[in-house]
Amino acid sequence: MPLFDLPMSILFLLFLWLFILIGFYPAWKRAAAKFRRLREARGKRQKGGPGVAAMPAEDSAARPSRQLDDFEIIILRRLAQGDGKGLSRRRLIAELHLEPPVVSQALRTLQMRELVVEVRVLPFGTHFMLSRKGHEFAVAQGFIPSILEV
């Protein structure tokens, strides 16, 4: 019995099944790629690969006067120029055109130094803003102009 001699309802169901599979294929590939990246990142963190913080917390507490690197300065300056509500990680990545791991590492380091605090805005969203210590540091560095009354 050739394929085209089947009843129209079976051909329609076969077409519909094929159409659904082809439609879900791109979403399935994206989900599989995202899962693979998460699994690789977890493996790097467990093995101590490049995803691990370069400076442990006890080292930052022992040496609080260590100079900030360029990415930390860029992010601190952008947060200082903000409106005080803070910025999300996604917005920092988009506005500064930096890679997501670089921004995450710099924010983590700034949080360890207590220059930046993480604030929950929505149930699923977080913003980063300057702490009191970070604000004082930004004023001292000239990121935020201070107006003196005479």
C-alpha positions as CSV (number, residue, x, y, z in Angstrom):
1,M,0.0,0.0,0.0
2,P,1.7,3.2,-1.1
3,L,1.9,6.2,1.2
4,F,-0.6,8.3,-0.8
5,D,-3.3,5.6,-0.6
6,L,-3.7,6.1,3.1
7,P,-6.8,7.9,4.3
8,M,-6.7,11.7,4.4
9,S,-7.0,11.9,8.2
10,I,-3.9,9.8,8.7
11,L,-2.0,11.8,6.2
12,F,-3.1,15.0,8.0
13,L,-2.0,13.7,11.4
14,L,1.3,12.6,9.9
15,F,1.8,16.1,8.4
16,L,0.8,17.8,11.7
17,W,3.2,15.6,13.7
18,L,6.0,16.5,11.3
19,F,5.1,20.2,11.4
20,I,5.2,20.2,15.2
21,L,8.6,18.4,15.3
22,I,10.1,20.9,12.9
23,G,8.7,23.8,14.8
24,F,10.1,22.7,18.1
25,Y,13.6,21.8,16.8
26,P,15.1,25.3,17.2
27,A,13.8,25.7,20.7
28,W,15.1,22.3,21.6
29,K,18.5,23.1,20.2
30,R,18.7,26.4,22.2
31,A,17.6,24.6,25.4
32,A,20.2,21.9,24.8
33,A,23.0,24.4,24.2
34,K,22.0,26.4,27.3
35,F,22.0,23.2,29.4
36,R,25.4,22.2,27.9
37,R,26.9,25.7,28.8
38,L,25.5,25.4,32.4
39,R,27.0,21.9,32.8
40,E,30.4,23.1,31.5
41,A,30.4,26.1,33.8
42,R,29.6,23.9,36.7
43,G,32.4,21.6,35.8
44,K,34.9,24.4,35.5
45,R,33.9,25.8,38.9
46,Q,34.3,22.4,40.5
47,K,37.7,21.8,38.9
48,G,39.0,25.3,39.7
49,G,39.1,26.4,36.1
50,P,38.8,29.9,34.7
51,G,35.3,30.4,36.1
52,V,36.6,30.5,39.6
53,A,37.2,33.8,41.3
54,A,40.8,35.0,41.0
55,M,40.9,36.4,44.5
56,P,39.5,34.5,47.5
57,A,37.4,36.3,50.1
58,E,40.0,36.0,52.8
59,D,42.6,37.6,50.5
60,S,40.4,40.6,49.8
61,A,39.8,41.1,53.5
62,A,43.5,40.9,54.2
63,R,44.4,43.4,51.5
64,P,41.5,45.9,51.1
65,S,43.8,48.6,49.6
66,R,44.6,46.5,46.5
67,Q,43.9,48.6,43.3
68,L,40.8,47.9,41.3
69,D,41.3,46.5,37.8
70,D,39.9,48.2,34.7
71,F,36.7,46.3,34.5
72,E,35.9,47.0,38.1
73,I,36.6,50.7,37.6
74,I,34.4,50.8,34.5
75,I,31.5,49.1,36.3
76,L,31.9,51.3,39.5
77,R,31.9,54.4,37.3
78,R,28.8,53.4,35.5
79,L,27.0,52.6,38.8
80,A,28.1,56.0,40.1
81,Q,26.6,57.7,37.0
82,G,23.3,55.9,37.6
83,D,20.2,57.5,39.0
84,G,20.5,55.8,42.4
85,K,18.1,53.0,41.6
86,G,20.9,50.7,40.6
87,L,21.4,48.7,37.4
88,S,20.8,45.1,36.6
89,R,23.6,42.8,35.4
90,R,21.9,42.5,32.0
91,R,21.8,46.3,31.6
92,L,25.5,46.6,32.6
93,I,26.5,44.0,30.0
94,A,24.4,45.7,27.3
95,E,25.5,49.3,28.0
96,L,29.2,48.5,28.6
97,H,29.5,45.9,25.8
98,L,31.4,43.5,28.1
99,E,31.2,39.8,28.3
100,P,28.8,38.4,30.9
101,P,31.6,36.4,32.8
102,V,33.7,39.6,33.1
103,V,30.8,41.6,34.5
104,S,29.8,38.9,36.9
105,Q,33.4,38.5,38.2
106,A,33.9,42.3,38.6
107,L,30.5,42.6,40.4
108,R,31.5,39.7,42.7
109,T,34.8,41.3,43.5
110,L,33.2,44.7,44.2
111,Q,30.7,43.0,46.5
112,M,33.6,41.4,48.4
113,R,35.2,44.8,48.9
114,E,31.8,46.2,50.0
115,L,31.7,48.8,47.3
116,V,28.6,47.5,45.7
117,V,25.5,45.9,47.2
118,E,22.9,43.7,45.5
119,V,19.3,44.8,45.9
120,R,16.2,42.7,45.0
121,V,13.8,44.8,43.0
122,L,11.3,42.2,41.8
123,P,10.9,38.5,42.8
124,F,13.2,37.5,39.9
125,G,15.3,40.7,39.4
126,T,18.3,42.1,41.2
127,H,20.0,45.4,40.8
128,F,23.4,46.5,41.8
129,M,24.1,49.9,43.4
130,L,26.9,51.6,45.3
131,S,27.1,51.0,49.0
132,R,28.0,53.9,51.4
133,K,31.6,52.8,51.2
134,G,31.4,52.6,47.4
135,H,29.8,56.1,47.2
136,E,32.6,57.6,49.3
137,F,35.2,55.8,47.1
138,A,33.5,57.2,43.9
139,V,33.5,60.7,45.3
140,A,37.1,60.4,46.3
141,Q,38.0,59.1,42.8
142,G,36.1,61.9,41.1
143,F,33.4,59.6,39.6
144,I,30.8,61.6,41.4
145,P,31.3,65.4,41.5
146,S,31.0,67.0,44.9
147,I,29.4,70.5,45.1
148,L,30.8,72.6,47.9
149,E,29.0,75.6,49.3
150,V,31.2,78.7,49.9
